[in-house]
Structures are given as C-alpha cells and as structure tokens.
C-alpha cells in the first residue's frame, strides 16, 4: 500500500502527498474514531487506493507522531521558526519566549527570525538578538529587500517540517510566498488587519518547499493564545 504525508485536511477529506505520485484525496473510514484517533495534517500515513484514476483512497494506518501541535493542529513538526519584526509591530518578547519554551518542551528545534530589518532604528535588533544567540539559538535576520538572511532561512528549512509562529503582521506569509516564489498566502498591512479585526492566515497546510521539506504558515497570535 502507498504511503504519504497529509498536507491538508478539510471536512473529513485528507490530502495525502505521495513522493513522485501527486496528491491523493483520502477519507479515514470508521476505524480511527473507535481508537479515538483523528488524522492530522503532517501525519505520515499508509492508505489503500480506492480509485486510481481519480486519485482517491482510504487511510489505513497512521505512523507514530514525533510531535503534535494543537494550534496549529499539525503532527511531526520538527522545527519552529519564531518570527518577530524589528519594528511594526513592535516585538512581543513575552510571546517569543513562550514560543521558544513551548518548542523546547515538545523537543522541537527552534530558530529565531528577525524580519523587517529594513525598518530597524538605531540597530535595535543587535540588542534584541543578543540573549538568544547567547542561549544557543540560530538567529536569522531578514527583510523583503534582503537576500543573504533570506538564503540562510531557506537553508534552515531544507528537509524539515517547519512551522512559522509569531505575532500578526510580522511578515510570516510574505516570507512564505517569497520562499515558494508565488503567492500562496494572503498578506496584509498591519493597519488593514486591525481594521478588519481578524487574521489573514487561517487553516494549517503543509507547503512543499522547492528545496525539500515542508512549511506551515500560521495566523499570528498573541501571548495568551499559544500553540499548546
Ligand atoms: N517593511 C517591511 N514590510 C514587510 C516585510 N515583510 C512583510 N512586510 C509587510 O508586513 C505586512 C504583514 O505581512 P504578512 O506577511 O501578512 O504578516 P503575517 O505575519 O503573515 O500576519 P498574520 O497572517 O496576520 O499572522 C504586509 O503589509 C507586508 O507587506 C519586510 O521585511 N519589511
Ligand atoms: Mg499570515
């Protein structure tokens, strides 16, 4: 039976990416509910093909998960990219620390990304990053105008299942779109977001990266509603 990874789950349908064989639309009939198990985005699964031409199948087995995030609901994430902005929005250091502690607690590697360095004033980011580099974290500095930090970020993502985490408006979706070299995620200005009072980014989806690996974009959140 073929195996693959769930890249997206919507209303009882799970989209399973199979190496060199595209994406299968799968269901998970009955058996999992009895075991109290629901397939999650990020799950590595074994499935039976029910319709080869239509690329449809049924998930038969879920491989053991190396990690589980609750928000976003994703399994097997092995790296968190904690994104803050040098400015606009001002960095929420409490949220950053909580993201790092949560990752540590789950045994997930964490990288700090300081984005929007083009907006930095008085080299604030050097002070921002000091405690994190001292603590042993990789700190990557990026902006839409920069290529060096951006290449480092792409390298850091290769071969991992990573998730972007951080406040709304720091530029996570903008980074993702640039990595994918196409607009896969809506982005918006901070003021637009405040006006609308809601986030631009919604359900969890694994994006297959051109350099190998997967990346999950998440909507920004504040320190009191963190990925559990
Ligand atoms: N000056 C500057 N603006 C940026 C940069 N990166 C992103 N932006 C802008 O910041 C705004 C927010 O970017 P998004 O990518 O939507 O932010 P997000 O983190 O995905 O936000 P949520 O989806 O709400 O969590 C957009 O208007 C972007 O154009 C950057 O490096 N420099
Ligand atoms: Mg976004």
mmCIF file of C-alpha atoms and ligand atoms in Angstrom:
data_model
loop_
_atom_site.group_PDB
_atom_site.id
_atom_site.type_symbol
_atom_site.label_atom_id
_atom_site.label_comp_id
_atom_site.label_asym_id
_atom_site.label_seq_id
_atom_site.Cartn_x
_atom_site.Cartn_y
_atom_site.Cartn_z
ATOM 1 C CA UNK A 1 0.000 0.000 0.000
ATOM 2 C CA UNK A 2 1.238 3.505 -0.777
ATOM 3 C CA UNK A 3 2.321 5.893 1.927
ATOM 4 C CA UNK A 4 2.488 9.653 2.072
ATOM 5 C CA UNK A 5 2.054 12.712 4.221
ATOM 6 C CA UNK A 6 -1.161 14.631 4.914
ATOM 7 C CA UNK A 7 -0.628 18.141 3.609
ATOM 8 C CA UNK A 8 -4.156 19.404 4.288
ATOM 9 C CA UNK A 9 -7.350 18.252 5.926
ATOM 10 C CA UNK A 10 -10.750 19.711 5.154
ATOM 11 C CA UNK A 11 -14.141 18.441 6.332
ATOM 12 C CA UNK A 12 -13.201 14.774 6.585
ATOM 13 C CA UNK A 13 -11.041 14.765 3.443
ATOM 14 C CA UNK A 14 -7.304 14.356 3.834
ATOM 15 C CA UNK A 15 -4.954 15.277 1.018
ATOM 16 C CA UNK A 16 -2.012 12.918 1.022
ATOM 17 C CA UNK A 17 1.127 13.836 -0.916
ATOM 18 C CA UNK A 18 2.959 10.808 -2.282
ATOM 19 C CA UNK A 19 6.545 11.055 -3.454
ATOM 20 C CA UNK A 20 6.599 11.353 -7.257
ATOM 21 C CA UNK A 21 2.891 10.500 -7.472
ATOM 22 C CA UNK A 22 0.997 13.700 -6.690
ATOM 23 C CA UNK A 23 -1.769 14.098 -4.147
ATOM 24 C CA UNK A 24 -4.484 11.594 -3.190
ATOM 25 C CA UNK A 25 -7.808 12.617 -1.709
ATOM 26 C CA UNK A 26 -8.385 10.247 1.195
ATOM 27 C CA UNK A 27 -11.019 9.532 3.773
ATOM 28 C CA UNK A 28 -10.498 7.850 7.120
ATOM 29 C CA UNK A 29 -13.397 5.480 7.499
ATOM 30 C CA UNK A 30 -14.545 4.486 10.956
ATOM 31 C CA UNK A 31 -11.554 2.671 12.342
ATOM 32 C CA UNK A 32 -9.819 5.731 13.744
ATOM 33 C CA UNK A 33 -12.838 7.104 15.517
ATOM 34 C CA UNK A 34 -13.085 3.912 17.504
ATOM 35 C CA UNK A 35 -9.492 4.308 18.596
ATOM 36 C CA UNK A 36 -10.077 7.973 19.414
ATOM 37 C CA UNK A 37 -7.581 8.958 16.766
ATOM 38 C CA UNK A 38 -8.107 11.612 14.112
ATOM 39 C CA UNK A 39 -5.668 12.082 11.248
ATOM 40 C CA UNK A 40 -3.790 15.371 11.454
ATOM 41 C CA UNK A 41 -2.046 17.498 8.878
ATOM 42 C CA UNK A 42 1.576 16.365 8.971
ATOM 43 C CA UNK A 43 0.702 12.720 9.671
ATOM 44 C CA UNK A 44 2.610 10.101 7.736
ATOM 45 C CA UNK A 45 0.014 7.595 6.626
ATOM 46 C CA UNK A 46 -0.449 4.345 4.757
ATOM 47 C CA UNK A 47 -3.530 4.248 2.564
ATOM 48 C CA UNK A 48 -5.376 1.959 0.185
ATOM 49 C CA UNK A 49 -6.230 3.270 -3.264
ATOM 50 C CA UNK A 50 -9.977 3.134 -3.901
ATOM 51 C CA UNK A 51 -9.965 4.963 -7.234
ATOM 52 C CA UNK A 52 -6.621 5.044 -9.082
ATOM 53 C CA UNK A 53 -7.801 7.291 -11.924
ATOM 54 C CA UNK A 54 -9.462 9.796 -9.584
ATOM 55 C CA UNK A 55 -6.571 9.510 -7.113
ATOM 56 C CA UNK A 56 -8.783 8.648 -4.175
ATOM 57 C CA UNK A 57 -8.007 6.462 -1.207
ATOM 58 C CA UNK A 58 -8.716 5.434 2.331
ATOM 59 C CA UNK A 59 -6.260 5.948 5.174
ATOM 60 C CA UNK A 60 -5.491 2.622 6.835
ATOM 61 C CA UNK A 61 -2.681 3.473 9.223
ATOM 62 C CA UNK A 62 -1.126 6.487 10.889
ATOM 63 C CA UNK A 63 2.565 6.288 11.735
ATOM 64 C CA UNK A 64 3.652 7.240 15.220
ATOM 65 C CA UNK A 65 3.943 11.023 15.599
ATOM 66 C CA UNK A 66 7.196 12.655 16.651
ATOM 67 C CA UNK A 67 5.332 15.735 17.894
ATOM 68 C CA UNK A 68 1.844 17.211 17.999
ATOM 69 C CA UNK A 69 0.984 20.894 17.973
ATOM 70 C CA UNK A 70 -2.515 21.929 18.970
ATOM 71 C CA UNK A 71 -2.582 25.344 17.383
ATOM 72 C CA UNK A 72 -1.910 24.991 14.537
ATOM 73 C CA UNK A 73 -3.082 21.350 14.601
ATOM 74 C CA UNK A 74 -0.085 19.704 12.945
ATOM 75 C CA UNK A 75 1.805 16.482 13.604
ATOM 76 C CA UNK A 76 5.503 15.759 13.124
ATOM 77 C CA UNK A 77 6.714 19.355 13.127
ATOM 78 C CA UNK A 78 10.434 19.228 13.914
ATOM 79 C CA UNK A 79 11.297 22.912 13.701
ATOM 80 C CA UNK A 80 9.644 26.153 14.789
ATOM 81 C CA UNK A 81 10.651 29.405 13.150
ATOM 82 C CA UNK A 82 9.725 32.061 15.697
ATOM 83 C CA UNK A 83 9.304 35.257 13.698
ATOM 84 C CA UNK A 84 9.429 38.736 15.204
ATOM 85 C CA UNK A 85 9.667 42.075 13.427
ATOM 86 C CA UNK A 86 12.410 44.588 14.189
ATOM 87 C CA UNK A 87 9.556 47.091 14.171
ATOM 88 C CA UNK A 88 5.885 47.349 13.097
ATOM 89 C CA UNK A 89 4.646 45.533 15.064
ATOM 90 C CA UNK A 90 6.998 46.070 17.993
ATOM 91 C CA UNK A 91 8.299 42.718 19.140
ATOM 92 C CA UNK A 92 6.330 40.905 21.823
ATOM 93 C CA UNK A 93 9.250 39.341 23.690
ATOM 94 C CA UNK A 94 6.958 37.504 26.071
ATOM 95 C CA UNK A 95 5.326 35.755 23.120
ATOM 96 C CA UNK A 96 8.702 34.942 21.589
ATOM 97 C CA UNK A 97 9.896 33.362 24.834
ATOM 98 C CA UNK A 98 6.692 31.381 25.176
ATOM 99 C CA UNK A 99 7.065 30.050 21.648
ATOM 100 C CA UNK A 100 10.654 29.008 22.389
ATOM 101 C CA UNK A 101 9.712 27.367 25.694
ATOM 102 C CA UNK A 102 6.821 25.500 24.070
ATOM 103 C CA UNK A 103 9.118 24.222 21.327
ATOM 104 C CA UNK A 104 11.734 23.157 23.862
ATOM 105 C CA UNK A 105 9.091 21.384 25.897
ATOM 106 C CA UNK A 106 7.998 19.391 22.837
ATOM 107 C CA UNK A 107 11.539 18.588 21.780
ATOM 108 C CA UNK A 108 11.214 20.711 18.639
ATOM 109 C CA UNK A 109 14.206 22.683 17.370
ATOM 110 C CA UNK A 110 13.614 26.449 17.307
ATOM 111 C CA UNK A 111 15.136 29.215 15.198
ATOM 112 C CA UNK A 112 14.563 32.937 15.752
ATOM 113 C CA UNK A 113 13.898 35.054 12.676
ATOM 114 C CA UNK A 114 14.024 38.843 12.991
ATOM 115 C CA UNK A 115 12.149 40.157 9.966
ATOM 116 C CA UNK A 116 11.627 43.704 8.673
ATOM 117 C CA UNK A 117 15.201 44.687 9.466
ATOM 118 C CA UNK A 118 14.751 47.446 6.873
ATOM 119 C CA UNK A 119 12.579 49.197 9.459
ATOM 120 C CA UNK A 120 15.067 48.827 12.306
ATOM 121 C CA UNK A 121 16.041 52.040 14.066
ATOM 122 C CA UNK A 122 19.281 52.530 15.941
ATOM 123 C CA UNK A 123 20.294 48.893 15.415
ATOM 124 C CA UNK A 124 17.768 47.710 17.949
ATOM 125 C CA UNK A 125 17.954 44.179 16.577
ATOM 126 C CA UNK A 126 21.503 43.696 17.835
ATOM 127 C CA UNK A 127 20.228 44.120 21.391
ATOM 128 C CA UNK A 128 17.161 42.053 20.608
ATOM 129 C CA UNK A 129 19.102 39.062 19.420
ATOM 130 C CA UNK A 130 21.910 39.017 21.974
ATOM 131 C CA UNK A 131 20.232 36.902 24.672
ATOM 132 C CA UNK A 132 19.040 34.413 22.056
ATOM 133 C CA UNK A 133 22.397 33.882 20.365
ATOM 134 C CA UNK A 134 23.901 33.544 23.859
ATOM 135 C CA UNK A 135 21.329 30.898 24.674
ATOM 136 C CA UNK A 136 22.433 28.990 21.579
ATOM 137 C CA UNK A 137 19.641 29.840 19.139
ATOM 138 C CA UNK A 138 20.266 30.473 15.482
ATOM 139 C CA UNK A 139 19.069 33.998 14.800
ATOM 140 C CA UNK A 140 18.356 34.861 11.171
ATOM 141 C CA UNK A 141 17.739 38.449 10.075
ATOM 142 C CA UNK A 142 15.549 39.041 7.048
ATOM 143 C CA UNK A 143 13.620 41.680 5.157
ATOM 144 C CA UNK A 144 11.835 41.837 1.835
ATOM 145 C CA UNK A 145 14.823 43.771 0.485
ATOM 146 C CA UNK A 146 17.486 41.365 1.702
ATOM 147 C CA UNK A 147 18.846 38.200 0.088
ATOM 148 C CA UNK A 148 21.560 36.987 2.467
ATOM 149 C CA UNK A 149 19.407 36.353 5.525
ATOM 150 C CA UNK A 150 16.717 35.005 3.249
ATOM 151 C CA UNK A 151 19.094 32.372 1.815
ATOM 152 C CA UNK A 152 20.043 31.358 5.360
ATOM 153 C CA UNK A 153 16.372 30.962 6.187
ATOM 154 C CA UNK A 154 15.791 28.781 3.113
ATOM 155 C CA UNK A 155 18.737 26.605 4.083
ATOM 156 C CA UNK A 156 17.448 26.250 7.630
ATOM 157 C CA UNK A 157 14.125 24.994 6.268
ATOM 158 C CA UNK A 158 15.525 22.326 3.968
ATOM 159 C CA UNK A 159 14.465 18.810 4.873
ATOM 160 C CA UNK A 160 12.436 19.836 7.930
ATOM 161 C CA UNK A 161 8.760 20.113 8.694
ATOM 162 C CA UNK A 162 8.756 23.660 9.992
ATOM 163 C CA UNK A 163 6.108 25.962 11.304
ATOM 164 C CA UNK A 164 6.135 29.757 11.293
ATOM 165 C CA UNK A 165 4.958 31.220 14.584
ATOM 166 C CA UNK A 166 4.686 34.794 15.737
ATOM 167 C CA UNK A 167 2.559 37.898 16.070
ATOM 168 C CA UNK A 168 0.190 39.022 13.374
ATOM 169 C CA UNK A 169 1.836 41.303 10.833
ATOM 170 C CA UNK A 170 5.485 40.315 11.360
ATOM 171 C CA UNK A 171 5.633 39.056 7.761
ATOM 172 C CA UNK A 172 5.324 35.263 8.009
ATOM 173 C CA UNK A 173 3.118 34.872 4.941
ATOM 174 C CA UNK A 174 5.253 37.333 3.000
ATOM 175 C CA UNK A 175 8.299 35.170 3.751
ATOM 176 C CA UNK A 176 6.437 32.008 2.788
ATOM 177 C CA UNK A 177 5.292 33.476 -0.523
ATOM 178 C CA UNK A 178 8.842 34.504 -1.277
ATOM 179 C CA UNK A 179 10.164 31.048 -0.424
ATOM 180 C CA UNK A 180 7.538 29.409 -2.629
ATOM 181 C CA UNK A 181 8.220 32.030 -5.283
ATOM 182 C CA UNK A 182 4.492 32.539 -5.744
ATOM 183 C CA UNK A 183 1.594 33.968 -3.792
ATOM 184 C CA UNK A 184 0.199 31.063 -1.802
ATOM 185 C CA UNK A 185 -0.811 33.052 1.246
ATOM 186 C CA UNK A 186 -2.663 36.300 1.525
ATOM 187 C CA UNK A 187 -0.730 39.037 3.257
ATOM 188 C CA UNK A 188 -1.897 42.340 4.567
ATOM 189 C CA UNK A 189 -0.783 45.517 6.218
ATOM 190 C CA UNK A 190 -0.893 45.754 9.987
ATOM 191 C CA UNK A 191 -3.463 48.534 9.834
ATOM 192 C CA UNK A 192 -5.672 46.533 7.459
ATOM 193 C CA UNK A 193 -5.572 43.644 9.886
ATOM 194 C CA UNK A 194 -6.525 45.862 12.819
ATOM 195 C CA UNK A 195 -9.332 47.380 10.771
ATOM 196 C CA UNK A 196 -10.719 44.001 9.900
ATOM 197 C CA UNK A 197 -10.039 42.700 13.373
ATOM 198 C CA UNK A 198 -9.098 39.287 12.041
ATOM 199 C CA UNK A 199 -6.111 37.416 10.788
ATOM 200 C CA UNK A 200 -5.190 36.923 7.180
ATOM 201 C CA UNK A 201 -3.955 33.366 7.539
ATOM 202 C CA UNK A 202 -6.246 30.516 8.548
ATOM 203 C CA UNK A 203 -6.126 26.714 8.417
ATOM 204 C CA UNK A 204 -2.948 24.670 8.668
ATOM 205 C CA UNK A 205 -1.467 23.428 5.429
ATOM 206 C CA UNK A 206 1.882 21.854 4.654
ATOM 207 C CA UNK A 207 3.580 23.679 1.798
ATOM 208 C CA UNK A 208 6.154 21.585 0.000
ATOM 209 C CA UNK A 209 9.307 23.650 -0.305
ATOM 210 C CA UNK A 210 11.260 23.858 -3.560
ATOM 211 C CA UNK A 211 14.426 22.885 -1.630
ATOM 212 C CA UNK A 212 12.787 19.905 0.106
ATOM 213 C CA UNK A 213 10.849 19.854 3.356
ATOM 214 C CA UNK A 214 7.559 21.408 4.341
ATOM 215 C CA UNK A 215 6.476 24.664 5.891
ATOM 216 C CA UNK A 216 3.297 25.546 7.734
ATOM 217 C CA UNK A 217 2.229 29.156 7.896
ATOM 218 C CA UNK A 218 0.057 30.084 10.868
ATOM 219 C CA UNK A 219 -2.032 33.091 11.664
ATOM 220 C CA UNK A 220 -0.427 35.419 14.155
ATOM 221 C CA UNK A 221 -1.451 35.096 17.745
ATOM 222 C CA UNK A 222 -0.764 36.870 20.976
ATOM 223 C CA UNK A 223 0.936 35.520 24.068
ATOM 224 C CA UNK A 224 -2.224 34.332 25.767
ATOM 225 C CA UNK A 225 -3.336 32.007 22.965
ATOM 226 C CA UNK A 226 -0.285 29.985 22.182
ATOM 227 C CA UNK A 227 0.228 26.699 20.393
ATOM 228 C CA UNK A 228 -0.382 24.151 23.134
HETATM 229 N N1 LIG B 1 8.952 46.989 5.613
HETATM 230 C C1 LIG B 1 8.714 45.678 5.544
HETATM 231 N N2 LIG B 1 7.436 45.239 5.469
HETATM 232 C C2 LIG B 1 7.224 43.910 5.407
HETATM 233 C C3 LIG B 1 8.295 42.973 5.409
HETATM 234 N N3 LIG B 1 7.771 41.718 5.355
HETATM 235 C C4 LIG B 1 6.432 41.879 5.308
HETATM 236 N N4 LIG B 1 6.087 43.187 5.345
HETATM 237 C C5 LIG B 1 4.717 43.752 5.326
HETATM 238 O O1 LIG B 1 4.091 43.466 6.570
HETATM 239 C C6 LIG B 1 2.684 43.272 6.408
HETATM 240 C C7 LIG B 1 2.235 41.996 7.095
HETATM 241 O O2 LIG B 1 2.815 40.888 6.455
HETATM 242 P P1 LIG B 1 2.159 39.414 6.492
HETATM 243 O O3 LIG B 1 3.085 38.553 5.729
HETATM 244 O O4 LIG B 1 0.741 39.442 6.092
HETATM 245 O O5 LIG B 1 2.251 39.101 8.063
HETATM 246 P P2 LIG B 1 1.857 37.743 8.828
HETATM 247 O O6 LIG B 1 2.905 37.530 9.847
HETATM 248 O O7 LIG B 1 1.628 36.657 7.848
HETATM 249 O O8 LIG B 1 0.490 38.147 9.549
HETATM 250 P P3 LIG B 1 -0.713 37.170 10.031
HETATM 251 O O9 LIG B 1 -1.067 36.274 8.880
HETATM 252 O O10 LIG B 1 -1.805 38.104 10.404
HETATM 253 O O11 LIG B 1 -0.184 36.431 11.216
HETATM 254 C C8 LIG B 1 2.452 43.284 4.898
HETATM 255 O O12 LIG B 1 1.930 44.541 4.538
HETATM 256 C C9 LIG B 1 3.822 43.065 4.300
HETATM 257 O O13 LIG B 1 3.977 43.654 3.026
HETATM 258 C C10 LIG B 1 9.647 43.476 5.478
HETATM 259 O O14 LIG B 1 10.637 42.763 5.501
HETATM 260 N N5 LIG B 1 9.771 44.828 5.558
HETATM 261 MG MG1 LIG B 2 -0.041 35.450 7.510
#
